[in-house]
Coordinates of C-alpha atoms and ligand atoms in Angstrom, one line a residue:
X1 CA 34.5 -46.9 55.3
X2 CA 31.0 -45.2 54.2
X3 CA 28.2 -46.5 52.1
X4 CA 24.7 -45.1 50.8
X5 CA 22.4 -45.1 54.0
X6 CA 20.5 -48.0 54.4
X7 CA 17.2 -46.3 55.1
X8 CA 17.2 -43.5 52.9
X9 CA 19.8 -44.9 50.1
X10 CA 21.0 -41.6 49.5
X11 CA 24.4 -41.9 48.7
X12 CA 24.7 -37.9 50.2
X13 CA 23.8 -39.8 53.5
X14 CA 27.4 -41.5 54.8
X15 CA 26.6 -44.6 57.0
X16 CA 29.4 -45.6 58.9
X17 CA 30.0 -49.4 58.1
X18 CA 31.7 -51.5 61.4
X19 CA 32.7 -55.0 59.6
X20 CA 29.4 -56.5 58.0
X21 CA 27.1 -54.6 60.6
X22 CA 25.8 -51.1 59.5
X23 CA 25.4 -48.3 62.2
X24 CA 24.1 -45.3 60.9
X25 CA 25.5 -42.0 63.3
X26 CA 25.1 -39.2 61.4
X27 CA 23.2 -37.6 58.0
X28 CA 27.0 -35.5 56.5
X29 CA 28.2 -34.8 53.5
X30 CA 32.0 -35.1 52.8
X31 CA 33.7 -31.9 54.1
X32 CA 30.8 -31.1 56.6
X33 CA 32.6 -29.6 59.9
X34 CA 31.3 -31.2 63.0
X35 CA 28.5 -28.7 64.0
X36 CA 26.7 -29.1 60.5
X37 CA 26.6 -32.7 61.1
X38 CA 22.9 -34.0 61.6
X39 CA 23.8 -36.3 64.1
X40 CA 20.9 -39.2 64.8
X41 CA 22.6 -40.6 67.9
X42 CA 21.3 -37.2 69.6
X43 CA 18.6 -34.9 69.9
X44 CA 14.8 -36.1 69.2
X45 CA 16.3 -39.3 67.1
X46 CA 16.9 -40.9 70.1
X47 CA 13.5 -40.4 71.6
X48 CA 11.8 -43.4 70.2
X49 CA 8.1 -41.9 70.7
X50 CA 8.7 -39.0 68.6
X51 CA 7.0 -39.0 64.6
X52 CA 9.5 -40.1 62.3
X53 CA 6.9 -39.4 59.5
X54 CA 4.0 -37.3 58.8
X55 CA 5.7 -34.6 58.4
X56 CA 4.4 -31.8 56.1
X57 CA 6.8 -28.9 54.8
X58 CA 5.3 -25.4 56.2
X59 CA 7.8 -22.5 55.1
X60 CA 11.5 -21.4 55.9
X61 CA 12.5 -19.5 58.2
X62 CA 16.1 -17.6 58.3
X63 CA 17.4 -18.1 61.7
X64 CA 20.3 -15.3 60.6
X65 CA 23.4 -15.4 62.6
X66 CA 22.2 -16.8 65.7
X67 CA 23.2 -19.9 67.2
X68 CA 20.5 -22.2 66.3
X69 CA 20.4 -25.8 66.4
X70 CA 18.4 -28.1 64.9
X71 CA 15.0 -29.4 66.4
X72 CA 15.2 -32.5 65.7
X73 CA 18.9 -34.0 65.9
X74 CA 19.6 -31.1 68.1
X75 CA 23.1 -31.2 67.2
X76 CA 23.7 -29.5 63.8
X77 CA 23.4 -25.6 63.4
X78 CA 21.0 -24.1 61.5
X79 CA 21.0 -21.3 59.2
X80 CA 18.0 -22.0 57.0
X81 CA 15.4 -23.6 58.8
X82 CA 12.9 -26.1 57.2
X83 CA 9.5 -25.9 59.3
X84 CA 8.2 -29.4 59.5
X85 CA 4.2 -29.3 60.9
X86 CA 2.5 -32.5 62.1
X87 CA -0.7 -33.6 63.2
X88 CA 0.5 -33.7 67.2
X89 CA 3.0 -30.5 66.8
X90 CA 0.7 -28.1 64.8
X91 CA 3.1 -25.6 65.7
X92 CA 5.7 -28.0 63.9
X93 CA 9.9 -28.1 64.3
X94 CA 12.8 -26.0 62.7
X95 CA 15.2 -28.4 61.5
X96 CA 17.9 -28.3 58.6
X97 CA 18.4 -30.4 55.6
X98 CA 19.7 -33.5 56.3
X99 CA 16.4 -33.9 58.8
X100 CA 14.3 -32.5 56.8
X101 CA 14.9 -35.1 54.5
X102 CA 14.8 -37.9 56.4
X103 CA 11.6 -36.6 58.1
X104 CA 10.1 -36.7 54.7
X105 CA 11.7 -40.0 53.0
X106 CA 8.5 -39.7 50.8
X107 CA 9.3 -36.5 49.5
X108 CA 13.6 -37.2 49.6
X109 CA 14.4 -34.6 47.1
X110 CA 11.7 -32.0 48.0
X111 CA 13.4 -30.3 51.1
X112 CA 16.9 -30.1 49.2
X113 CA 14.6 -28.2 46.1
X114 CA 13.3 -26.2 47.9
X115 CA 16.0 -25.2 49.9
X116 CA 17.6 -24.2 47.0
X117 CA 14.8 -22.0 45.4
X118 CA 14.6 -20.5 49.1
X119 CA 18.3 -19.6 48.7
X120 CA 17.9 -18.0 45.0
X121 CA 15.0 -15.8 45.8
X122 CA 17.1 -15.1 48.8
X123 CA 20.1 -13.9 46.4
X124 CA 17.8 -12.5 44.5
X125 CA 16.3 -10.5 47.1
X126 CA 20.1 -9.6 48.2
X127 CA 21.5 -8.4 44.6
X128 CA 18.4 -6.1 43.5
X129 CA 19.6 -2.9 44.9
X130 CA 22.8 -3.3 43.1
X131 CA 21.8 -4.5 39.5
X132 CA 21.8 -2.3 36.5
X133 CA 18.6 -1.7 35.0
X134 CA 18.7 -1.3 30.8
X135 CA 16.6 0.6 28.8
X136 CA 14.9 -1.0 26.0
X137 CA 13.8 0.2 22.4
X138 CA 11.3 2.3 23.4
X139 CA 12.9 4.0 26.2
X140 CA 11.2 1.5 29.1
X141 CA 13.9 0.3 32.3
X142 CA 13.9 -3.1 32.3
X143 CA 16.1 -6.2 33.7
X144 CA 16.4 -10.1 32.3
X145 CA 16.8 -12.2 36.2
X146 CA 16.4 -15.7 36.4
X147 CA 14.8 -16.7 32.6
X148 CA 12.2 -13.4 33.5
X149 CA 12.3 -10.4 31.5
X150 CA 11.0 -7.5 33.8
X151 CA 9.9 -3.8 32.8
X152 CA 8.7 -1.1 34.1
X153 CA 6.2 1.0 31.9
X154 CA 4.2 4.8 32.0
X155 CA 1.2 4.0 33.5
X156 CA -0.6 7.0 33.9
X157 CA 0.2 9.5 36.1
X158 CA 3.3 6.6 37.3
X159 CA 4.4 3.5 36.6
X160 CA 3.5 -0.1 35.9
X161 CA 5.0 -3.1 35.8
X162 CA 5.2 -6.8 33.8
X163 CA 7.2 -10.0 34.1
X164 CA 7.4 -12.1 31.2
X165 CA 9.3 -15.4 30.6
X166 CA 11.6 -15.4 28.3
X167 CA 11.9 -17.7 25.8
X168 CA 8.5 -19.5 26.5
X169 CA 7.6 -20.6 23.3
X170 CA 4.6 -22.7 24.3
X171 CA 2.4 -21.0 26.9
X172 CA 3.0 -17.5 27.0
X173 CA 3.4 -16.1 30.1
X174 CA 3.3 -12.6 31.2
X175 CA 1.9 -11.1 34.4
X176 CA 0.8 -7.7 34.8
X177 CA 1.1 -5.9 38.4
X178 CA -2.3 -4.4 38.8
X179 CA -0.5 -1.7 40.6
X180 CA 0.2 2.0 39.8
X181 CA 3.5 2.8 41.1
X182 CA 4.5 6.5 42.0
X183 CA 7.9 6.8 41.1
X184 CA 10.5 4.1 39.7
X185 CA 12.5 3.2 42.5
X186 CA 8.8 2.3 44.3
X187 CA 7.9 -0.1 40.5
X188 CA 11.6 -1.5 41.0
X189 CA 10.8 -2.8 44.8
X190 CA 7.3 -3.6 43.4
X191 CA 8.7 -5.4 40.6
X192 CA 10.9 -7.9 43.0
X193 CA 8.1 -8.8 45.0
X194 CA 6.5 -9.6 41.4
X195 CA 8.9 -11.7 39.9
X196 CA 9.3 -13.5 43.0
X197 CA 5.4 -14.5 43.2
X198 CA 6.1 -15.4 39.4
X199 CA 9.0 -18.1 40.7
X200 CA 7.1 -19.2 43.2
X201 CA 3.7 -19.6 40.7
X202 CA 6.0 -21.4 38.1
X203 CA 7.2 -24.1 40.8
X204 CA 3.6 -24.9 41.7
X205 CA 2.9 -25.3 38.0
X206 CA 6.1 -28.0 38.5
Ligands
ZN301 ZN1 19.2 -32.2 62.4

């Protein structure tokens, strides 16, 4: 039978439970195929003069197709790396979710957050060739993505370009790229990179 782990209490965290004595094996959720397990009878878990905190998120890093493992349980593959940094390993440790959030038991629900804005701007990133820009009112392209209204404008001899939030009825907020663009298709790669720096300015705000 499984219960919330004892040292996280995340119920996502399955603890095995052998008669009244707990043994935690593994960080899984139900349906996770053996190499996605986080297993912490393996790998750096069992080394008992490694950090088990003090660690600081750094960035992600896509590992893409190949066969990566995780740093730290060195069991579970890894697609979508969480780099951990820490006062003795500068250079810090790729792990995946399930460590990630038991390296940071301080921060429990910050590595699965964030792994899920990472994923989103990845989409994001993935679909903008293929979306369909409109053209409003006064004859400007623009695209609605995410709560953001983006448009691309005449700006002199090219073209600008803004991302607004929609439906911000308190602060407004609108960002103007400082840029001059050439031709469109350059303002519509420009304007990606721009509403991406405005998701990532809005989760800093929190
Ligand atoms: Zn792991």
């Amino acid at each position: 039978m499984f219960s919330s782990c004892q040292s996280c209490r995340s119920a996502r965290c399955l603890v095995r439970v052998q008669g009244r004595e707990s043994l935690t094996t593994a960080f899984q959720d139900v349906g996770d195929k053996d190499d996605q397990v986080h297993r912490i009878d393996s790998g750096r878990w069992q080394d008992r003069t490694f950090p088990r905190d003090g660690w600081r998120f750094s960035t992600f890093k896509d590992l893409g197709s190949e066969d990566a493992i995780c740093e730290m349980c060195q069991h579970a593959r890894v697609r979508y790396a969480h780099v951990l940094v820490h006062q003795i390993f500068p250079d810090g440790i790729l792990v995946g979710l399930k460590c990630a959030e038991a390296l940071q038991k301080d921060d429990y629900y910050g590595p699965e957050k964030r792994e899920r804005e990472y994923r989103t701007d990845l989409r994001i990133r993935n679909d903008w060739p293929k979306r369909e820009w409109k053209t409003s009112r006064i004859g400007n392209p623009f695209i609605n993505s995410r709560g953001f209204n983006i448009s691309i404008w005449r700006k002199g001899s090219g073209f600008g370009v803004t991302v607004r939030l929609e439906n911000r009825f308190d602060d407004e907020f609108v960002r103007n790229d400082p840029r001059m663009y050439t031709t469109i298709e350059e303002a519509k790669l420009g304007a990606l990179e721009r509403l991406l720096e405005a998701r990532a300015e809005l989760r800093k705000q929190g």
